[in-house]
């Protein structure tokens, strides 16, 4: 046993690393009659604010600090005695989101460490029982709703305090207690905080159950990362989600459970991926470089980088959910708030090419991406050195073209394609050319673009 223990620990550590890298639960998509109508506002919104905040903000080493540093549960729980965010102001959060041009927000009501930012009478590890004695979810929901934004909550069924999550067969009773907490807390959130718009799951479903942990079938081994848990225990996600749908009929859900979802999740800058217009999807990533939870002096992405993330997601027919980790005192870091306001300034000028658009019809290429709305196609030229772009034929008449930012454009259309020529200085980070059509752009099927744009000789 003593010889086996280090090997088991090493296998489990490797499995956890692989699990943490997983970007999404590919749950089935919802097909009920109301599915298309309830997701429409979200598809039009395009841009949201994610906020990872909890007791992990106190050490300031990210939301996975307890797991990464293997802090004992009882020791980690003492952080609740220090959790008294004197500058918590949800109205200020809402103001930052609005100034950034965001249309919805998602707050971590409970992360994997098990600490709840809401009142659960049956749990001892909540903000109501912390030094703050405050239901932060209640204050947050009120402020976001008052600001006219859509309200979202993140919730993780996973709880590092429960060994039944790692070994649901061996610790069956403990696993059942974890499941009871999951269903009970979801019911609390859906019953006592008024209308919610988004429930953003993480850490759930059979793909994560057991943390892709070790199994024993004659010998110890790690469950392959691409194989879900197949034991007797079940989260009973269908029951939990059915109750959510009953209590909150217009609620939309992501795909990180095993129940039918309204939209798919992609995580991290590198998960931007391909164009996808068959199912709603969202890229979630961080404003800073590093963890999702608060880290002091974390490098902030440039304005160009953030706009490229937003335009890249929307041009692939997705949304962008951009994360900040508020400080222990409850404030969003001023430098991060300033960057978000810069994004909002850009959107106040060029948001017509983002909001209420769909990706395409020209598919992403070296030139950048395209979006469309009604009878207008917006070409987002993300390479500021491009002066002439030859695009494939367009099965609609181009009536005119114009540049929304920087210089002028002329367009010519033939049976061979559409040529766009820019004069003046192309504008970084995104030169936007609007093509006005004689017919709806939605009638055009996606069109592949050339690998390399053609540039004029200087």
Coordinates of C-alpha atoms in Angstrom, one line a residue:
X1 CA 0.0 0.0 0.0
X2 CA 2.8 2.4 0.8
X3 CA 4.4 1.8 -2.5
X4 CA 1.2 2.2 -4.4
X5 CA 0.2 5.5 -2.8
X6 CA 2.7 7.8 -4.6
X7 CA 1.8 6.2 -7.9
X8 CA -1.9 6.7 -7.4
X9 CA -1.3 10.3 -6.4
X10 CA 0.8 10.9 -9.5
X11 CA -1.9 9.4 -11.7
X12 CA -4.6 11.4 -10.1
X13 CA -2.5 14.6 -10.5
X14 CA -2.0 13.9 -14.2
X15 CA -5.7 13.2 -14.6
X16 CA -6.6 16.4 -12.8
X17 CA -4.3 18.4 -15.1
X18 CA -6.0 16.9 -18.2
X19 CA -9.5 17.5 -16.7
X20 CA -8.7 21.1 -16.0
X21 CA -7.7 21.6 -19.6
X22 CA -11.0 20.3 -20.9
X23 CA -12.9 23.3 -22.4
X24 CA -16.5 22.1 -22.4
X25 CA -19.1 19.6 -21.7
X26 CA -20.7 18.6 -25.0
X27 CA -24.2 18.0 -23.7
X28 CA -27.1 17.6 -26.1
X29 CA -28.7 20.8 -27.3
X30 CA -32.2 21.8 -26.1
X31 CA -34.9 21.1 -28.8
X32 CA -38.0 22.1 -26.9
X33 CA -40.4 24.5 -28.7
X34 CA -39.2 27.5 -26.7
X35 CA -35.5 27.0 -27.2
X36 CA -35.0 29.3 -30.2
X37 CA -37.0 32.2 -28.7
X38 CA -35.4 32.2 -25.2
X39 CA -31.8 32.3 -26.6
X40 CA -32.5 35.1 -29.1
X41 CA -31.7 38.0 -26.8
X42 CA -28.4 36.4 -25.9
X43 CA -27.4 35.9 -29.6
X44 CA -28.1 39.6 -30.1
X45 CA -26.2 40.7 -27.0
X46 CA -22.8 39.3 -28.1
X47 CA -20.7 40.6 -25.2
X48 CA -20.9 39.8 -21.4
X49 CA -18.9 40.2 -18.2
X50 CA -17.8 37.2 -16.2
X51 CA -16.7 37.7 -12.6
X52 CA -14.9 35.1 -10.6
X53 CA -15.0 36.2 -6.9
X54 CA -15.0 34.4 -3.6
X55 CA -12.8 33.8 -0.6
X56 CA -10.0 32.8 -3.0
X57 CA -9.6 36.5 -3.8
X58 CA -8.0 36.9 -0.3
X59 CA -4.8 35.0 -1.0
X60 CA -4.8 36.4 -4.5
X61 CA -3.4 33.4 -6.3
X62 CA -6.4 32.5 -8.4
X63 CA -9.6 30.6 -8.0
X64 CA -7.8 27.2 -7.9
X65 CA -5.5 28.1 -5.1
X66 CA -7.0 25.6 -2.7
X67 CA -6.5 22.7 -5.1
X68 CA -3.2 23.8 -6.6
X69 CA -1.6 24.3 -3.2
X70 CA -3.5 21.4 -1.5
X71 CA -4.7 23.6 1.3
X72 CA -6.5 21.4 3.9
X73 CA -10.2 22.0 3.9
X74 CA -10.4 23.1 7.5
X75 CA -7.6 25.6 7.0
X76 CA -9.1 27.0 3.7
X77 CA -12.4 27.4 5.5
X78 CA -10.9 30.0 7.8
X79 CA -10.7 32.4 4.8
X80 CA -14.4 33.0 5.4
X81 CA -13.5 34.7 8.7
X82 CA -11.5 37.2 6.7
X83 CA -14.1 37.7 4.0
X84 CA -15.4 41.2 4.6
X85 CA -15.3 43.2 1.3
X86 CA -15.7 46.8 2.6
X87 CA -15.9 48.2 -0.9
X88 CA -18.3 45.8 -2.4
X89 CA -20.6 47.8 -4.7
X90 CA -22.7 45.8 -7.2
X91 CA -23.9 49.1 -8.7
X92 CA -20.3 49.9 -9.6
X93 CA -20.0 46.4 -11.2
X94 CA -23.0 47.0 -13.3
X95 CA -21.7 50.5 -14.3
X96 CA -18.4 48.9 -15.4
X97 CA -20.3 46.3 -17.5
X98 CA -22.5 49.0 -19.1
X99 CA -19.5 51.2 -19.8
X100 CA -17.8 48.3 -21.6
X101 CA -20.8 47.8 -23.9
X102 CA -21.7 44.5 -22.3
X103 CA -25.3 43.3 -22.2
X104 CA -25.1 40.6 -19.6
X105 CA -23.1 39.5 -16.6
X106 CA -22.3 36.2 -14.9
X107 CA -21.1 36.0 -11.3
X108 CA -19.6 32.9 -9.6
X109 CA -22.4 32.1 -7.1
X110 CA -20.3 29.1 -6.0
X111 CA -17.0 27.8 -7.4
X112 CA -15.3 24.4 -6.9
X113 CA -14.1 25.4 -3.4
X114 CA -17.7 25.1 -2.2
X115 CA -18.0 28.7 -0.9
X116 CA -21.4 30.1 -1.7
X117 CA -22.0 33.8 -2.2
X118 CA -25.7 33.3 -1.3
X119 CA -27.7 32.1 1.6
X120 CA -28.1 28.3 2.0
X121 CA -29.4 27.6 5.5
X122 CA -28.2 24.0 5.2
X123 CA -24.5 24.9 4.5
X124 CA -22.0 26.4 6.9
X125 CA -19.7 27.7 4.1
X126 CA -21.6 30.7 2.7
X127 CA -21.1 34.4 2.7
X128 CA -24.0 34.8 5.1
X129 CA -22.0 32.8 7.6
X130 CA -18.7 34.6 6.7
X131 CA -17.4 37.8 8.4
X132 CA -19.5 39.7 5.8
X133 CA -22.8 38.3 6.9
X134 CA -24.1 39.3 3.5
X135 CA -26.0 37.6 0.6
X136 CA -23.9 38.9 -2.2
X137 CA -26.0 37.2 -4.9
X138 CA -29.1 39.1 -3.8
X139 CA -27.3 42.4 -3.9
X140 CA -25.7 41.6 -7.3
X141 CA -29.0 40.4 -8.9
X142 CA -30.8 43.6 -7.8
X143 CA -28.0 45.9 -9.1
X144 CA -27.6 44.1 -12.5
X145 CA -31.4 44.0 -13.1
X146 CA -31.7 47.7 -12.1
X147 CA -29.0 48.6 -14.6
X148 CA -31.0 47.0 -17.4
X149 CA -28.5 44.2 -17.9
X150 CA -29.3 40.5 -18.1
X151 CA -28.5 38.5 -15.0
X152 CA -26.3 35.4 -15.0
X153 CA -25.0 33.1 -12.3
X154 CA -22.2 30.6 -12.4
X155 CA -22.6 27.4 -10.4
X156 CA -20.3 24.4 -9.9
X157 CA -21.8 21.1 -8.7
X158 CA -18.3 20.0 -7.9
X159 CA -17.1 20.7 -4.4
X160 CA -13.5 19.9 -3.4
X161 CA -14.7 19.3 0.2
X162 CA -16.4 16.1 -0.8
X163 CA -14.4 12.9 -1.3
X164 CA -17.5 11.4 -2.9
X165 CA -16.8 13.5 -6.0
X166 CA -13.5 11.9 -6.6
X167 CA -14.6 8.3 -5.7
X168 CA -18.4 8.2 -6.1
X169 CA -18.4 4.4 -5.9
X170 CA -16.3 4.1 -2.7
X171 CA -17.8 7.1 -0.9
X172 CA -21.4 6.7 -2.2
X173 CA -23.1 8.3 0.8
X174 CA -20.9 11.3 0.6
X175 CA -21.5 11.5 -3.2
X176 CA -25.2 11.5 -2.5
X177 CA -24.8 14.3 0.0
X178 CA -22.9 16.3 -2.6
X179 CA -25.7 15.7 -5.1
X180 CA -28.3 16.8 -2.5
X181 CA -26.4 20.0 -2.1
X182 CA -26.3 20.6 -5.8
X183 CA -30.1 20.2 -6.3
X184 CA -30.9 22.1 -3.1
X185 CA -28.7 25.1 -3.9
X186 CA -29.9 25.3 -7.5
X187 CA -33.4 25.4 -6.1
X188 CA -32.4 28.2 -3.7
X189 CA -31.0 30.2 -6.6
X190 CA -34.0 29.7 -8.8
X191 CA -36.6 30.3 -6.1
X192 CA -35.4 33.3 -4.1
X193 CA -33.7 35.9 -6.4
X194 CA -36.3 36.8 -8.9
X195 CA -35.9 36.4 -12.6
X196 CA -32.5 35.0 -13.7
X197 CA -31.4 34.9 -17.4
X198 CA -28.4 32.6 -17.4
X199 CA -27.3 29.7 -15.3
X200 CA -23.6 29.0 -16.3
X201 CA -22.6 25.5 -15.1
X202 CA -19.0 24.4 -14.6
X203 CA -17.5 21.2 -13.1
X204 CA -20.6 19.1 -13.6
X205 CA -21.6 16.3 -15.8
X206 CA -20.1 12.8 -16.2
X207 CA -17.1 14.0 -18.0
X208 CA -15.8 15.7 -14.8
X209 CA -17.2 13.3 -12.3
X210 CA -14.4 11.7 -10.4
X211 CA -12.1 14.4 -11.9
X212 CA -11.1 11.9 -14.6
X213 CA -9.7 10.1 -11.5
X214 CA -8.1 6.8 -10.8
X215 CA -10.0 3.5 -11.2
X216 CA -9.3 0.0 -10.0
X217 CA -9.8 -2.9 -12.4
X218 CA -7.2 -5.3 -11.3
X219 CA -4.7 -2.4 -11.1
X220 CA -4.9 1.4 -10.7
X221 CA -5.1 3.5 -13.8
X222 CA -6.4 6.9 -14.8
X223 CA -9.7 7.1 -16.6
X224 CA -9.0 8.3 -20.2
X225 CA -9.8 12.0 -20.5
X226 CA -12.2 11.5 -23.3
X227 CA -14.3 8.9 -21.6
X228 CA -17.0 10.0 -19.1
X229 CA -17.7 8.4 -15.8
X230 CA -19.9 5.3 -16.3
X231 CA -20.4 4.1 -12.7
X232 CA -23.7 3.8 -10.8
X233 CA -23.8 7.3 -9.3
X234 CA -25.6 10.0 -11.2
X235 CA -25.8 13.8 -10.8
X236 CA -29.5 13.4 -12.0
X237 CA -28.9 16.5 -14.1
X238 CA -32.1 16.0 -16.0
X239 CA -34.1 16.3 -12.8
X240 CA -32.1 19.4 -11.6
X241 CA -32.5 21.2 -15.0
X242 CA -36.2 20.3 -15.3
X243 CA -36.8 22.0 -11.9
X244 CA -34.8 25.0 -13.1
X245 CA -36.9 25.2 -16.3
X246 CA -40.1 24.9 -14.2
X247 CA -39.0 27.7 -11.8
X248 CA -37.3 29.9 -14.5
X249 CA -38.9 29.1 -17.9
X250 CA -36.8 31.7 -19.8
X251 CA -33.5 30.7 -18.2
X252 CA -30.7 29.7 -20.7
X253 CA -28.1 27.1 -19.7
X254 CA -24.6 26.2 -21.1
X255 CA -23.4 22.7 -21.9
X256 CA -21.4 21.7 -18.8
X257 CA -23.9 19.2 -17.4
X258 CA -25.4 16.1 -19.0
X259 CA -28.8 17.8 -19.5
X260 CA -29.9 19.6 -22.7
X261 CA -28.2 23.0 -23.1
X262 CA -29.1 26.2 -24.8
X263 CA -25.5 27.2 -25.8
X264 CA -22.1 25.6 -26.1
X265 CA -19.0 26.8 -24.2
X266 CA -15.4 27.4 -25.5
X267 CA -12.8 28.3 -22.9
X268 CA -9.6 30.4 -23.3
X269 CA -8.1 32.5 -26.0
X270 CA -6.8 29.3 -27.8
X271 CA -10.3 27.9 -28.0
X272 CA -11.7 30.5 -30.4
X273 CA -12.0 27.6 -32.9
X274 CA -13.9 27.5 -36.2
X275 CA -17.0 29.2 -37.6
X276 CA -20.2 27.6 -36.2
X277 CA -23.7 28.8 -37.0
X278 CA -25.7 25.7 -36.2
X279 CA -25.6 26.0 -32.4
X280 CA -25.3 29.1 -30.2
X281 CA -21.9 29.3 -28.6
X282 CA -19.7 31.5 -26.4
X283 CA -16.0 32.0 -25.9
X284 CA -15.2 32.7 -22.3
X285 CA -11.7 34.0 -21.5
X286 CA -9.9 36.4 -19.2
X287 CA -9.1 40.1 -19.5
X288 CA -5.8 39.5 -17.7
X289 CA -3.1 36.9 -18.3
X290 CA -3.3 34.3 -15.6
X291 CA -6.0 32.9 -13.4
X292 CA -9.7 33.8 -13.5
X293 CA -9.8 34.8 -9.8
X294 CA -8.0 37.9 -8.5
X295 CA -4.2 38.1 -8.8
X296 CA -2.6 41.4 -8.0
X297 CA -0.7 43.1 -10.8
X298 CA -1.9 40.5 -13.4
X299 CA -0.9 41.7 -16.9
X300 CA -4.0 43.2 -18.7
X301 CA -4.6 42.4 -22.4
X302 CA -4.3 45.3 -24.7
X303 CA -7.3 47.0 -26.3
X304 CA -6.4 45.5 -29.6
X305 CA -6.2 42.0 -28.2
X306 CA -9.6 42.4 -26.5
X307 CA -11.2 43.8 -29.7
X308 CA -9.7 41.0 -31.8
X309 CA -11.2 38.4 -29.3
X310 CA -14.6 40.1 -29.5
X311 CA -14.6 40.5 -33.3
X312 CA -13.2 37.0 -33.8
X313 CA -15.9 35.4 -31.7
X314 CA -18.7 37.4 -33.3
X315 CA -17.4 36.8 -36.8
X316 CA -17.4 33.1 -36.1
X317 CA -21.1 33.5 -35.0
X318 CA -20.4 33.3 -31.3
X319 CA -20.4 35.5 -28.2
X320 CA -17.6 36.7 -25.9
X321 CA -17.8 36.4 -22.1
X322 CA -14.8 38.4 -20.7
X323 CA -13.7 37.7 -17.2
X324 CA -12.4 39.9 -14.4
X325 CA -11.6 38.8 -10.8
X326 CA -12.7 41.5 -8.3
X327 CA -10.3 42.3 -5.5
X328 CA -10.8 41.0 -1.9
X329 CA -12.4 44.3 -1.0
X330 CA -15.0 43.8 -3.7
X331 CA -13.8 46.3 -6.3
X332 CA -12.9 45.6 -9.9
X333 CA -9.3 46.6 -10.4
X334 CA -9.3 50.2 -11.7
X335 CA -6.9 49.4 -14.5
X336 CA -9.0 46.6 -15.7
X337 CA -12.1 48.7 -15.5
X338 CA -10.4 51.4 -17.5
X339 CA -9.5 48.8 -20.2
X340 CA -13.2 47.7 -20.3
X341 CA -14.3 51.3 -20.7
X342 CA -12.0 51.6 -23.7
X343 CA -13.7 48.6 -25.3
X344 CA -17.0 50.3 -24.6
X345 CA -15.8 53.5 -26.3
X346 CA -15.0 51.5 -29.4
X347 CA -18.3 49.7 -29.3
X348 CA -20.2 53.0 -29.0
X349 CA -18.7 54.0 -32.4
X350 CA -18.8 50.6 -34.2
X351 CA -21.3 48.5 -32.3
X352 CA -23.6 48.4 -35.3
X353 CA -21.1 45.8 -36.8
X354 CA -21.3 43.7 -33.6
X355 CA -24.7 43.8 -31.8
X356 CA -27.6 41.9 -33.3
X357 CA -25.4 40.5 -36.1
X358 CA -24.6 37.0 -37.2
X359 CA -21.2 35.7 -38.3
X360 CA -20.6 35.5 -42.1
X361 CA -21.3 35.1 -44.8
X362 CA -17.6 35.3 -45.6
X363 CA -15.9 32.8 -43.4
X364 CA -12.9 33.7 -41.3
X365 CA -9.7 34.1 -43.3
X366 CA -6.3 35.8 -43.2
X367 CA -8.1 39.1 -43.8
X368 CA -10.2 38.8 -40.6
X369 CA -13.9 38.0 -40.3
X370 CA -17.3 39.2 -41.4
X371 CA -20.6 39.9 -39.8
X372 CA -24.0 40.8 -41.2
X373 CA -27.3 42.3 -40.3
X374 CA -30.3 42.9 -42.5
X375 CA -28.9 44.0 -45.9
X376 CA -25.4 44.9 -44.7
X377 CA -22.2 42.8 -44.5
X378 CA -19.4 44.1 -42.3
X379 CA -15.9 43.1 -43.3
X380 CA -13.6 43.2 -40.2
X381 CA -10.1 43.6 -41.7
X382 CA -7.9 42.6 -38.8
X383 CA -4.7 43.0 -40.8
X384 CA -4.1 46.7 -41.0
X385 CA -1.5 46.4 -43.8
X386 CA -4.1 45.0 -46.3
X387 CA -5.0 47.5 -49.0
X388 CA -6.8 45.4 -51.5
X389 CA -8.9 42.3 -50.8
X390 CA -10.2 39.9 -53.4
X391 CA -13.2 38.1 -52.1
X392 CA -15.1 35.2 -53.7
X393 CA -18.3 35.9 -55.7
X394 CA -21.3 37.1 -53.7
X395 CA -24.8 35.9 -54.7
X396 CA -26.3 39.4 -54.1
X397 CA -25.8 42.8 -55.7
X398 CA -23.5 45.2 -53.8
X399 CA -25.0 48.6 -54.0
X400 CA -22.3 50.5 -52.2
X401 CA -19.4 50.2 -49.7
X402 CA -18.0 52.4 -47.0
X403 CA -15.4 52.4 -44.3
X404 CA -16.7 52.8 -40.7
X405 CA -13.2 53.7 -39.4
X406 CA -10.1 55.1 -41.1
X407 CA -9.8 56.0 -44.8
X408 CA -12.1 55.2 -47.6
X409 CA -13.0 52.1 -49.7
X410 CA -14.0 51.4 -53.2
X411 CA -15.6 48.1 -54.2
X412 CA -16.1 46.4 -57.6
X413 CA -18.3 43.4 -58.2
X414 CA -18.0 40.9 -61.1
X415 CA -18.9 37.3 -61.7
X416 CA -15.3 36.6 -60.5
X417 CA -15.8 38.1 -57.1
X418 CA -15.8 41.3 -55.0
X419 CA -12.7 43.4 -54.8
X420 CA -12.3 45.9 -51.9
X421 CA -9.6 48.6 -52.2
X422 CA -8.7 50.8 -49.3
X423 CA -7.2 54.3 -49.5
X424 CA -5.8 56.2 -46.6
X425 CA -4.4 54.6 -43.5
X426 CA -6.2 51.4 -42.4
X427 CA -7.1 51.6 -38.8
X428 CA -6.0 49.3 -36.1
X429 CA -7.2 47.1 -34.5
X430 CA -10.1 46.6 -36.9
X431 CA -10.8 48.3 -40.2
X432 CA -14.5 47.8 -40.9
X433 CA -15.9 47.9 -44.4
X434 CA -19.7 47.9 -44.8
X435 CA -21.1 46.4 -48.0
X436 CA -24.7 47.5 -48.6
X437 CA -26.7 44.8 -50.5
X438 CA -29.9 44.8 -52.6
X439 CA -31.2 41.7 -50.7
X440 CA -30.9 40.3 -47.2
X441 CA -27.5 38.9 -46.3
X442 CA -29.2 36.1 -44.3
X443 CA -30.1 34.6 -47.7
X444 CA -26.4 33.9 -48.4
X445 CA -24.8 30.6 -47.4
X446 CA -21.3 30.7 -45.8
X447 CA -18.6 31.5 -48.3
X448 CA -15.0 30.3 -47.9
X449 CA -12.4 33.0 -48.2
X450 CA -8.9 33.0 -49.9
X451 CA -6.0 31.9 -47.7
X452 CA -4.0 35.1 -48.2
X453 CA -5.4 38.6 -49.1
X454 CA -3.8 40.4 -52.1
X455 CA -2.0 43.7 -51.3
X456 CA -1.4 46.6 -53.7
X457 CA 2.1 47.4 -54.6
X458 CA 3.2 50.7 -52.9

